[in-house]
Short mmCIF file of C-alpha atoms in Angstrom, two decimals:
data_model
loop_
_atom_site.label_atom_id
_atom_site.label_comp_id
_atom_site.label_asym_id
_atom_site.label_seq_id
_atom_site.Cartn_x
_atom_site.Cartn_y
_atom_site.Cartn_z
CA MET A 368 126.07 76.90 107.80
CA PRO A 369 129.41 78.65 108.39
CA LEU A 370 130.99 80.32 105.43
CA ASN A 371 133.91 78.45 103.92
CA ARG A 372 135.10 80.56 100.99
CA HIS A 373 138.33 82.14 100.01
CA LEU A 374 137.76 85.91 99.89
CA CYS A 375 140.92 87.40 98.49
CA LEU A 376 140.10 91.01 98.35
CA ALA A 377 141.08 93.54 101.02
CA ALA A 378 138.15 94.98 102.87
CA CYS A 379 139.91 98.28 103.45
CA LEU A 380 139.56 99.47 99.80
CA PRO A 381 136.57 101.51 98.66
CA ILE A 382 133.89 99.19 97.42
CA ALA A 383 133.46 100.71 94.04
CA LEU A 384 137.23 100.55 93.35
CA LEU A 385 137.20 96.86 94.48
CA LEU A 386 134.54 95.96 92.08
CA VAL A 387 136.32 97.55 89.12
CA LEU A 388 139.60 95.90 90.05
CA ALA A 389 138.05 92.53 90.95
CA SER A 390 138.42 90.80 87.57
CA PRO A 391 138.15 91.49 83.89
CA ALA A 392 135.56 88.72 83.89
CA THR A 393 133.02 91.02 85.54
CA ALA A 394 131.25 91.46 82.21
CA THR A 395 127.51 91.81 81.74
CA GLY A 396 125.83 88.66 82.94
CA ASP A 397 129.16 86.79 83.22
CA PRO A 398 128.74 84.16 86.03
CA ARG A 399 132.48 84.21 87.07
CA GLY A 400 132.41 88.09 87.21
CA ILE A 401 129.19 88.13 89.30
CA GLU A 402 130.63 85.62 91.82
CA THR A 403 133.77 87.73 92.14
CA LEU A 404 131.69 90.81 92.61
CA PHE A 405 129.63 88.96 95.25
CA ASP A 406 132.77 87.94 97.10
CA THR A 407 133.71 91.60 97.21
CA VAL A 408 130.42 92.62 98.62
CA THR A 409 130.80 89.88 101.18
CA GLU A 410 134.12 91.29 102.18
CA GLN A 411 132.50 94.58 102.73
CA ALA A 412 129.83 93.03 104.89
CA LYS A 413 132.48 91.25 107.04
CA ALA A 414 134.37 94.52 107.54
CA LEU A 415 131.20 96.37 108.28
CA ALA A 416 130.24 93.87 111.03
CA ALA A 417 133.63 94.43 112.68
CA ARG A 418 132.74 98.06 113.24
CA PRO A 419 130.11 99.63 115.50
CA HIS A 420 126.79 99.95 113.85
CA ASP A 421 126.07 103.26 112.15
CA PRO A 422 122.29 103.74 111.48
CA GLY A 423 123.18 105.97 108.53
CA THR A 424 120.09 108.04 108.90
CA GLY A 425 121.28 111.29 107.37
CA ALA A 426 118.78 114.03 107.17
CA LEU A 427 116.86 114.39 103.93
CA PRO A 428 116.73 117.76 102.23
CA GLU A 429 114.29 119.95 104.05
CA ALA A 430 111.81 119.93 101.15
CA LEU A 431 111.37 116.23 101.52
CA ARG A 432 110.87 116.07 105.29
CA ASP A 433 107.40 115.42 106.55
CA LEU A 434 105.92 114.62 103.20
CA ASP A 435 102.45 113.11 103.62
CA TYR A 436 101.16 110.17 101.68
CA ASP A 437 99.05 112.30 99.22
CA THR A 438 102.00 114.46 98.32
CA TYR A 439 104.49 111.62 97.96
CA ARG A 440 102.19 109.65 95.61
CA GLN A 441 102.32 112.61 93.27
CA ILE A 442 106.02 111.99 92.68
CA ARG A 443 106.21 109.60 89.73
CA PHE A 444 109.20 108.12 87.89
CA ARG A 445 109.28 108.97 84.17
CA PRO A 446 109.34 105.58 82.40
CA GLU A 447 111.13 106.99 79.40
CA THR A 448 114.25 107.52 81.61
CA ALA A 449 114.35 103.91 82.91
CA LEU A 450 117.76 102.38 83.39
CA TRP A 451 118.69 100.28 80.30
CA GLY A 452 115.41 101.28 78.72
CA ASP A 453 115.14 99.58 75.28
CA GLN A 454 118.53 97.86 75.49
CA GLY A 455 117.10 94.47 76.33
CA HIS A 456 114.34 92.64 78.17
CA PHE A 457 114.99 94.16 81.56
CA SER A 458 114.74 97.79 82.68
CA VAL A 459 114.86 99.47 86.13
CA GLN A 460 112.76 102.32 87.52
CA LEU A 461 113.71 104.23 90.70
CA PHE A 462 111.76 105.30 93.86
CA HIS A 463 112.03 108.85 95.21
CA THR A 464 112.81 109.41 98.89
CA GLY A 465 110.33 111.01 101.29
CA PHE A 466 107.18 110.03 103.27
CA LEU A 467 108.03 106.74 105.07
CA PHE A 468 111.29 106.37 103.14
CA GLU A 469 113.69 108.74 104.91
CA SER A 470 117.00 106.73 104.46
CA PRO A 471 118.36 106.83 100.94
CA VAL A 472 119.98 103.60 99.66
CA HIS A 473 123.10 103.63 97.37
CA LEU A 474 122.45 102.16 94.01
CA HIS A 475 124.98 101.05 91.40
CA SER A 476 124.78 99.87 87.81
CA VAL A 477 127.26 97.14 86.93
CA GLU A 478 128.02 96.96 83.20
CA ASP A 479 131.04 95.55 81.28
CA GLY A 480 133.04 95.31 84.41
CA LYS A 481 132.36 98.91 85.47
CA VAL A 482 130.44 100.04 88.53
CA THR A 483 128.56 103.26 88.06
CA PRO A 484 126.76 105.03 90.91
CA LEU A 485 123.20 105.91 90.11
CA VAL A 486 123.19 109.56 91.13
CA PHE A 487 119.86 111.14 91.96
CA ASP A 488 118.42 113.28 89.19
CA PRO A 489 115.13 115.12 89.65
CA ASP A 490 114.62 115.04 85.86
CA ARG A 491 113.92 111.32 86.11
CA PHE A 492 110.69 112.18 88.11
CA ARG A 493 107.47 114.01 87.45
CA TYR A 494 106.22 116.12 90.34
CA ASP A 495 102.46 116.64 90.02
CA ASP A 496 99.79 118.62 91.87
CA ALA A 497 100.83 118.90 95.58
CA ALA A 498 104.43 117.98 94.71
CA ALA A 499 104.78 120.47 91.87
CA ASP A 500 106.98 122.88 93.86
CA LEU A 501 109.53 120.29 95.00
CA PRO A 502 111.84 120.61 91.92
CA LEU A 503 112.11 124.33 92.62
CA GLN A 504 113.73 123.62 95.95
CA ASP A 505 117.07 122.20 96.84
CA LEU A 506 116.86 118.36 96.48
CA SER A 507 120.61 117.66 96.59
CA GLY A 508 121.28 114.62 98.71
CA ALA A 509 117.75 113.27 98.16
CA GLY A 510 119.03 109.88 96.89
CA HIS A 511 116.73 106.95 96.08
CA ALA A 512 114.43 104.94 98.30
CA GLY A 513 114.67 101.79 96.19
CA PHE A 514 113.87 100.40 92.77
CA ARG A 515 111.58 98.19 90.75
CA LEU A 516 112.41 95.73 87.96
CA HIS A 517 110.47 95.45 84.72
CA PHE A 518 110.25 92.70 82.06
CA PRO A 519 107.72 91.88 79.24
CA LEU A 520 105.61 89.39 81.25
CA ASN A 521 102.41 89.79 79.30
CA ARG A 522 103.07 91.51 76.04
CA ALA A 523 106.31 91.60 74.10
CA GLU A 524 106.20 95.40 73.63
CA TYR A 525 105.48 96.33 77.29
CA HIS A 526 107.81 96.04 80.34
CA ASP A 527 105.65 94.92 83.26
CA GLU A 528 106.76 95.60 86.81
CA PHE A 529 107.54 92.20 88.57
CA ALA A 530 109.78 93.00 91.55
CA VAL A 531 110.21 95.86 94.08
CA PHE A 532 112.98 96.42 96.54
CA LEU A 533 111.70 99.20 98.85
CA GLY A 534 111.96 99.83 102.60
CA ALA A 535 114.25 97.98 105.11
CA SER A 536 114.86 94.59 103.70
CA TYR A 537 111.55 94.13 102.01
CA PHE A 538 111.11 92.88 98.46
CA ARG A 539 107.93 91.99 96.73
CA LEU A 540 107.34 89.78 93.65
CA VAL A 541 104.32 89.60 91.35
CA GLY A 542 103.94 87.30 88.37
CA ARG A 543 101.74 87.22 85.34
CA ASP A 544 98.05 88.09 86.15
CA GLN A 545 98.85 88.58 89.77
CA GLY A 546 98.59 91.70 92.00
CA TYR A 547 100.97 92.70 94.79
CA GLY A 548 100.11 91.17 98.16
CA LEU A 549 102.59 89.60 100.62
CA SER A 550 106.20 90.69 100.96
CA ALA A 551 109.51 88.81 101.44
CA ARG A 552 112.27 90.16 103.65
CA GLY A 553 115.99 89.67 103.76
CA LEU A 554 115.95 88.82 107.42
CA ALA A 555 113.85 89.03 110.64
CA ILE A 556 115.54 89.63 113.96
CA ASP A 557 113.88 89.25 117.32
CA THR A 558 110.38 89.22 115.91
CA ALA A 559 107.72 89.19 118.64
CA LEU A 560 110.25 89.40 121.49
CA PRO A 561 109.32 91.67 124.49
CA ARG A 562 112.15 94.17 123.76
CA GLY A 563 110.91 94.84 120.19
CA GLU A 564 111.77 93.71 116.70
CA GLU A 565 115.04 94.71 114.96
CA PHE A 566 114.57 95.58 111.31
CA PRO A 567 117.70 95.03 109.14
CA ALA A 568 117.90 97.19 106.04
CA PHE A 569 119.56 96.96 102.66
CA ARG A 570 121.89 99.87 102.51
CA GLU A 571 123.44 99.44 99.03
CA PHE A 572 122.51 97.56 95.80
CA TRP A 573 124.42 96.56 92.60
CA LEU A 574 122.27 95.95 89.62
CA VAL A 575 124.05 93.81 87.16
CA LYS A 576 122.92 94.56 83.68
CA PRO A 577 121.83 91.41 81.78
CA ALA A 578 122.67 90.64 78.20
CA PRO A 579 120.16 92.01 75.73
CA ASP A 580 118.49 88.59 75.23
CA ALA A 581 118.91 87.39 78.89
CA THR A 582 115.89 86.12 80.79
CA ARG A 583 117.38 86.30 84.29
CA MET A 584 118.96 89.15 86.20
CA THR A 585 121.23 89.44 89.31
CA VAL A 586 120.99 91.90 92.12
CA LEU A 587 123.55 92.14 94.95
CA ALA A 588 122.85 93.89 98.17
CA LEU A 589 124.61 94.96 101.37
CA LEU A 590 122.44 94.51 104.53
CA ASP A 591 123.05 96.22 107.87
CA SER A 592 121.49 96.19 111.33
CA PRO A 593 122.66 96.74 114.97
CA SER A 594 123.19 92.98 115.31
CA LEU A 595 124.79 91.95 112.07
CA ALA A 596 125.75 92.81 108.52
CA GLY A 597 125.18 90.59 105.38
CA ALA A 598 125.88 90.24 101.70
CA TYR A 599 122.93 89.08 99.53
CA ARG A 600 122.73 87.72 96.02
CA PHE A 601 119.41 87.56 94.18
CA ASP A 602 119.27 85.58 90.88
CA ILE A 603 115.88 86.59 89.52
CA VAL A 604 113.86 84.82 86.73
CA PRO A 605 110.56 86.52 85.72
CA GLY A 606 107.69 84.54 84.06
CA ARG A 607 104.25 83.34 84.98
CA ASP A 608 105.61 83.02 88.48
CA ILE A 609 108.76 84.94 89.66
CA GLN A 610 111.64 82.73 90.86
CA VAL A 611 114.48 84.12 92.98
CA GLU A 612 117.51 82.15 94.22
CA VAL A 613 118.87 83.78 97.30
CA THR A 614 122.26 83.51 98.89
CA ALA A 615 122.67 85.24 102.28
CA ARG A 616 126.10 85.53 103.92
CA LEU A 617 125.70 86.92 107.47
CA PHE A 618 128.32 88.26 109.92
CA ALA A 619 127.20 88.90 113.57
CA ARG A 620 128.27 91.88 115.57
CA ARG A 621 126.58 90.65 118.66
CA ASN A 622 124.56 87.64 119.80
CA VAL A 623 121.25 87.23 117.96
CA GLU A 624 118.52 85.75 120.12
CA ARG A 625 116.03 84.97 117.29
CA LEU A 626 117.25 84.90 113.73
CA GLY A 627 114.41 84.55 111.24
CA ILE A 628 115.60 83.11 107.86
CA ALA A 629 113.69 83.70 104.61
CA PRO A 630 110.87 85.63 106.28
CA LEU A 631 107.51 86.22 104.57
CA THR A 632 105.11 88.99 105.79
CA SER A 633 101.44 89.15 104.99
CA MET A 634 98.01 90.35 106.05
CA PHE A 635 94.98 88.56 107.48
CA ALA A 636 92.15 90.89 108.55
CA HIS A 637 89.25 88.51 108.52
CA GLY A 638 87.98 85.31 106.79
CA ASP A 639 86.86 81.78 107.40
CA THR A 640 88.59 81.57 110.86
CA THR A 641 87.09 84.82 112.11
CA HIS A 642 84.48 84.05 114.65
CA ARG A 643 83.50 87.51 115.84
CA ALA A 644 81.17 89.86 113.96
CA VAL A 645 82.98 92.08 111.42
CA ASP A 646 81.27 95.29 110.20
CA ASP A 647 82.47 94.87 106.62
CA HIS A 648 80.45 94.10 103.42
CA ARG A 649 83.37 91.95 102.24
CA PRO A 650 83.20 88.33 103.38
CA ALA A 651 87.02 87.99 103.57
CA VAL A 652 89.97 90.40 103.59
CA HIS A 653 93.41 88.80 103.45
CA ASP A 654 96.58 88.50 101.33
CA SER A 655 97.14 84.89 102.58
CA ASP A 656 94.87 82.46 104.23
CA GLY A 657 97.24 79.84 105.44
CA LEU A 658 100.78 78.65 106.20
CA LEU A 659 101.89 75.52 104.21
CA VAL A 660 104.91 73.59 105.46
CA HIS A 661 106.66 70.62 103.89
CA THR A 662 108.62 69.08 106.71
CA GLY A 663 111.87 67.25 106.44
CA HIS A 664 110.03 64.02 106.98
CA GLY A 665 107.83 64.60 104.06
CA GLU A 666 104.61 65.67 105.88
CA TRP A 667 102.50 68.54 104.40
CA ILE A 668 101.03 70.75 107.07
CA TRP A 669 98.37 73.35 106.61
CA ARG A 670 97.85 76.03 109.33
CA PRO A 671 94.97 78.39 108.61
CA LEU A 672 95.73 81.99 109.48
CA THR A 673 93.81 84.08 112.05
CA ASN A 674 93.58 87.66 113.23
CA PRO A 675 93.88 86.98 116.95
CA ARG A 676 92.80 89.15 119.86
CA SER A 677 96.34 88.87 121.42
CA LEU A 678 99.81 88.14 119.98
CA ARG A 679 100.28 84.47 119.10
CA VAL A 680 103.67 82.89 118.31
CA SER A 681 103.54 79.21 117.20
CA SER A 682 106.53 76.93 116.48
CA LEU A 683 106.76 73.76 114.51
CA LEU A 684 109.92 71.67 115.25
CA ASP A 685 111.57 70.22 112.25
CA ASP A 686 114.92 69.06 110.82
CA ASP A 687 116.04 70.15 107.30
CA PRO A 688 112.54 71.42 106.14
CA ARG A 689 111.85 70.94 102.48
CA GLY A 690 109.86 74.17 102.11
CA PHE A 691 107.25 76.56 103.49
CA GLY A 692 105.04 79.38 102.30
CA LEU A 693 102.23 81.76 102.87
CA VAL A 694 99.38 80.82 100.58
CA GLN A 695 96.32 82.53 99.15
CA ARG A 696 94.27 79.33 98.35
CA GLU A 697 90.90 81.08 97.96
CA ARG A 698 90.78 82.47 94.41
CA ASN A 699 87.08 83.02 94.02
CA PHE A 700 86.19 86.74 93.72
CA ASP A 701 82.82 86.07 95.32
CA ARG A 702 84.69 85.29 98.57
CA TYR A 703 86.09 88.88 98.71
CA LEU A 704 83.81 91.12 96.70
CA ASP A 705 86.52 93.77 96.47
CA LEU A 706 86.87 95.34 93.02
CA GLU A 707 89.72 97.60 94.05
CA ALA A 708 92.05 95.32 96.18
CA ARG A 709 91.23 92.07 94.18
CA TYR A 710 92.39 89.84 97.00
CA ASP A 711 91.45 86.86 94.68
CA ARG A 712 94.59 87.77 92.58
CA ARG A 713 97.06 88.05 95.39
CA PRO A 714 100.13 85.79 94.85
CA SER A 715 101.22 82.93 97.22
CA GLN A 716 104.97 82.53 97.89
CA TRP A 717 107.07 79.44 98.52
CA VAL A 718 110.50 79.04 100.05
CA GLU A 719 112.65 75.97 99.51
CA PRO A 720 116.20 75.46 100.99
CA LEU A 721 118.96 74.78 98.43
CA ALA A 722 121.24 73.47 101.09
CA PRO A 723 120.41 71.75 104.42
CA TRP A 724 119.27 74.04 107.14
CA GLY A 725 119.60 71.53 109.95
CA ALA A 726 117.42 71.36 113.07
CA GLY A 727 115.22 74.25 114.02
CA ARG A 728 111.65 75.40 113.96
CA MET A 729 109.20 76.98 111.64
CA GLN A 730 107.76 80.03 113.34
CA LEU A 731 104.36 81.71 112.69
CA VAL A 732 103.62 85.08 114.29
CA GLU A 733 100.01 86.34 114.21
CA ILE A 734 99.52 89.89 115.46
CA PRO A 735 96.10 91.50 116.26
CA ALA A 736 95.23 94.06 113.55
CA PRO A 737 92.24 96.39 113.32
CA ASP A 738 92.06 96.38 109.47
CA GLU A 739 93.87 95.48 106.25
CA THR A 740 96.32 98.40 106.42
CA HIS A 741 98.47 96.39 108.91
CA ASP A 742 100.75 93.50 107.96
CA ASN A 743 100.07 91.16 110.87
CA ILE A 744 101.45 87.79 109.67
CA VAL A 745 105.14 86.77 109.72
CA ALA A 746 106.56 83.34 108.92
CA TYR A 747 110.21 82.30 108.91
CA TRP A 748 112.68 79.59 109.89
CA VAL A 749 114.76 79.69 113.16
CA SER A 750 117.81 77.46 113.42
CA ASP A 751 118.64 75.57 116.70
CA THR A 752 122.16 76.82 116.33
CA PRO A 753 122.30 80.41 117.51
CA LEU A 754 124.31 83.03 115.71
CA ARG A 755 126.86 84.49 118.24
CA ALA A 756 129.01 87.60 118.00
CA GLY A 757 131.94 87.11 115.60
CA GLU A 758 130.37 84.14 113.87
CA ASN A 759 129.03 83.88 110.24
CA ARG A 760 126.42 81.89 108.40
CA GLU A 761 125.49 81.27 104.83
CA PHE A 762 121.86 80.37 103.84
CA ARG A 763 120.79 79.51 100.29
CA TYR A 764 117.21 79.17 99.19
CA ARG A 765 114.82 79.59 96.33
CA THR A 766 111.59 81.57 96.62
CA HIS A 767 108.91 81.86 94.02
CA THR A 768 105.32 83.03 93.63
CA PHE A 769 102.43 80.81 92.68
CA GLY A 770 98.69 80.77 92.72
CA ALA A 771 96.37 78.50 94.81
CA GLU A 772 98.53 75.40 94.45
CA LEU A 773 102.07 74.43 93.98
CA SER A 774 103.02 72.79 90.64
CA GLN A 775 104.34 69.56 92.30
CA PRO A 776 102.12 66.61 93.22
CA MET A 777 100.25 67.25 96.41
CA PRO A 778 97.93 65.16 98.78
CA ALA A 779 94.36 66.28 99.32
CA ARG A 780 94.38 69.92 100.46
CA VAL A 781 92.33 71.91 102.93
CA ILE A 782 90.09 74.26 101.17
CA ARG A 783 87.94 75.53 104.00
CA THR A 784 87.94 75.87 107.86
CA ARG A 785 84.87 76.81 109.77
CA GLN A 786 83.83 76.65 113.37
CA GLY A 787 80.95 77.69 115.60
CA TRP A 788 79.17 76.76 118.76
CA GLY A 789 78.87 72.98 119.13
CA GLY A 790 75.23 72.96 120.19
CA VAL A 791 72.12 71.87 118.27
CA PRO A 792 69.32 74.37 117.83
CA GLY A 793 66.28 73.56 119.96
CA ASP A 794 68.11 71.26 122.24
CA PRO A 795 66.36 71.43 125.62
CA SER A 796 69.66 70.75 127.44
CA PRO A 797 72.28 72.52 125.26
CA PRO A 798 76.02 72.15 125.96
CA PRO A 799 78.05 75.07 127.24
CA ARG A 800 78.94 77.86 124.85
CA SER A 801 82.58 76.67 125.10
CA ARG A 802 81.86 73.66 123.00
CA ARG A 803 83.20 74.19 119.44
CA HIS A 804 82.00 72.53 116.22
CA PHE A 805 84.70 72.40 113.58
CA MET A 806 84.21 71.65 109.86
CA VAL A 807 87.27 71.14 107.65
CA ASP A 808 86.82 70.58 103.98
CA PHE A 809 89.36 68.71 101.83
CA ALA A 810 89.63 68.45 98.07
CA GLY A 811 92.07 67.31 95.32
CA GLY A 812 94.66 64.55 95.34
CA GLU A 813 93.21 61.09 96.02
CA LEU A 814 89.81 62.65 96.79
CA GLU A 815 89.48 63.62 93.11
CA GLY A 816 86.56 61.71 91.72
CA LEU A 817 86.28 59.47 94.76
CA ALA A 818 82.84 57.91 95.24
CA ALA A 819 80.92 58.81 98.38
CA ASP A 820 80.75 55.16 99.60
CA GLN A 821 84.58 54.94 99.90
CA PRO A 822 85.81 54.27 103.50
CA VAL A 823 87.53 57.65 103.98
CA GLU A 824 88.31 58.16 107.74
CA ALA A 825 89.30 61.16 109.75
CA GLU A 826 92.16 61.00 112.19
CA LEU A 827 92.37 63.65 114.87
CA SER A 828 94.55 64.34 117.84
CA THR A 829 94.70 67.07 120.44
CA ASP A 830 97.02 67.83 123.42
CA ARG A 831 94.12 69.24 125.49
CA GLY A 832 90.34 68.94 125.55
CA ASP A 833 87.88 66.24 124.62
CA ILE A 834 86.76 65.25 121.03
CA TYR A 835 83.35 64.13 120.14
CA HIS A 836 81.50 63.06 116.90
CA LEU A 837 84.47 62.83 114.64
CA GLN A 838 83.42 61.89 111.12
CA ALA A 839 84.25 62.25 107.43
CA ARG A 840 81.62 62.63 104.70
CA ALA A 841 81.68 63.37 101.01
CA LEU A 842 80.54 66.82 99.92
CA PRO A 843 77.77 67.19 97.33
CA ASP A 844 78.60 66.94 93.60
CA GLY A 845 82.09 65.54 94.13
CA ARG A 846 83.47 68.78 95.56
CA GLY A 847 85.58 67.03 98.16
CA TRP A 848 85.17 65.62 101.64
CA ARG A 849 84.39 67.17 105.02
CA ALA A 850 85.77 66.19 108.36
CA SER A 851 83.85 67.46 111.31
CA PHE A 852 84.15 67.14 115.06
CA ARG A 853 83.30 68.84 118.37
CA LEU A 854 85.73 70.02 120.90
CA ASP A 855 85.20 70.56 124.58
CA PRO A 856 88.21 72.68 125.62
CA ASP A 857 90.19 72.20 128.80
CA GLY A 858 89.09 75.31 130.61
CA GLN A 859 90.96 78.32 129.34
CA GLN A 860 93.80 76.27 127.94
CA PRO A 861 94.52 76.28 124.17
CA SER A 862 94.12 73.06 122.12
CA ASP A 863 96.61 72.03 119.49
CA LEU A 864 94.57 70.21 116.89
CA ARG A 865 95.89 67.91 114.13
CA LEU A 866 93.62 66.38 111.59
CA GLN A 867 94.25 64.05 108.58
CA LEU A 868 92.23 61.88 106.19
CA ARG A 869 93.06 58.25 105.46
CA LEU A 870 91.73 55.78 102.92
CA ARG A 871 92.13 52.11 103.90
CA GLY A 872 94.88 53.10 106.33
CA GLU A 873 96.88 55.18 103.82
CA LEU A 874 97.39 58.88 104.49
CA ILE A 875 95.78 60.84 101.57
CA SER A 876 95.72 64.44 102.89
CA GLU A 877 97.88 67.12 104.25
CA THR A 878 97.69 67.72 107.99
CA TRP A 879 95.25 70.38 109.10
CA ASN A 880 96.81 72.01 112.14
CA HIS A 881 94.95 74.64 114.24
CA VAL A 882 95.62 75.89 117.74
CA TRP A 883 92.27 76.79 119.24
CA HIS A 884 92.45 79.60 121.77
CA PRO A 885 89.82 80.56 124.39
CA ASP A 886 89.51 84.11 122.94
CA GLU A 887 88.14 82.60 119.73
CA GLN A 888 84.74 82.11 121.31
CA ARG A 889 84.41 85.60 122.82
#
């Protein structure tokens, strides 16, 4: 959606001066002032895109170069020096540069119409053990790597961390009784293309101080990359789940081949869809176990995630999608058995457009990964309208965390996907090892309390291969229904499978969608 706003401020003025001169209405938390300030940041992004890209990777102080992980983690922010401290519900803590974070970002506090740069001060940090000598060295120019936001989520007297902006355009959200897991990003460019992905980065942030009794906070950001520049507005509401309304105004320097909007990044090492032996005492290791999509036509689609042997890029064509998210549906500790990582507490995250996105495709990228230290799952929206050099776009969407299920009414959902060889033990004439036996379990929705003698039917389609023995049966003790079938693949060709449940002709479940690949049986 092209921008169509009157931006009245000259881009040639220094940004801090522009923000001070913008309007006397730029008071703490004032909506008109925040919008004026955002228009100013937008002007800066537009001017930035008109110039050649500057990576801005100035060298860190020598003392911070080549810090290893163990040393970096001994640098800790002093909570008593937090920005805004005890002046209201919100406070801000800062991240030190070093280790993977070699490019400082510029941070500003916006309060009562004044923009104040947050200058690096080593006294805000504690340098322990291996890092103890760092304050004795020259740290001028160290800057900040990012920041985290705090709010009393659980107890009135304690400010819990609920959002982190750190590294490239990444930001992470965590609600009440959740632990950090997947990440959101400002933008994804050319993901999974042969020439390599481009990682835009937030270069500058403006933290608008909320009123003392406010329960929402605004953060503005300037994004830059070789292909484009952008202005971002984040209106953040903490609570049981964290909600963020995002406005992104993008200006292209050059043609962008694949522009990924509202990207979510996660990890899937192994779980229900893993068919090879894994030498791990934990039955499952993942931050998310599926991609959920609510299409523009109202269909709910569930795609279980995999850790493939080779790169996979899947696309779902759609028009004006209603939402999508990466979900951690399995919340039972016994499915993970990890006391440290607590994958059962990892948040899910949902994205819903606040203005029509038009025609395009939902894209899922699954990357081979040896273990859980690698984020190997990316999901985002790609418009059919390409972004060309000199053009601009605006996207608005809401993203929020949740647990296993969205709060809105849902059809019966997939709770389990399993597959194995499609033969029967002891069969004197067994089928080939390529025959696959799938079992997909559904629960909730119309299946809740449904008697086992009800005429639930499974409906299955595939673009390749032959289907046998399709059936739907009730699980014991009213725990849902199972659809099962056998697939004879078409040689080494993948099979795009779509499965639904119906009751007396009416659709009662989401669509289970899985693309079977030949390497799944190796």
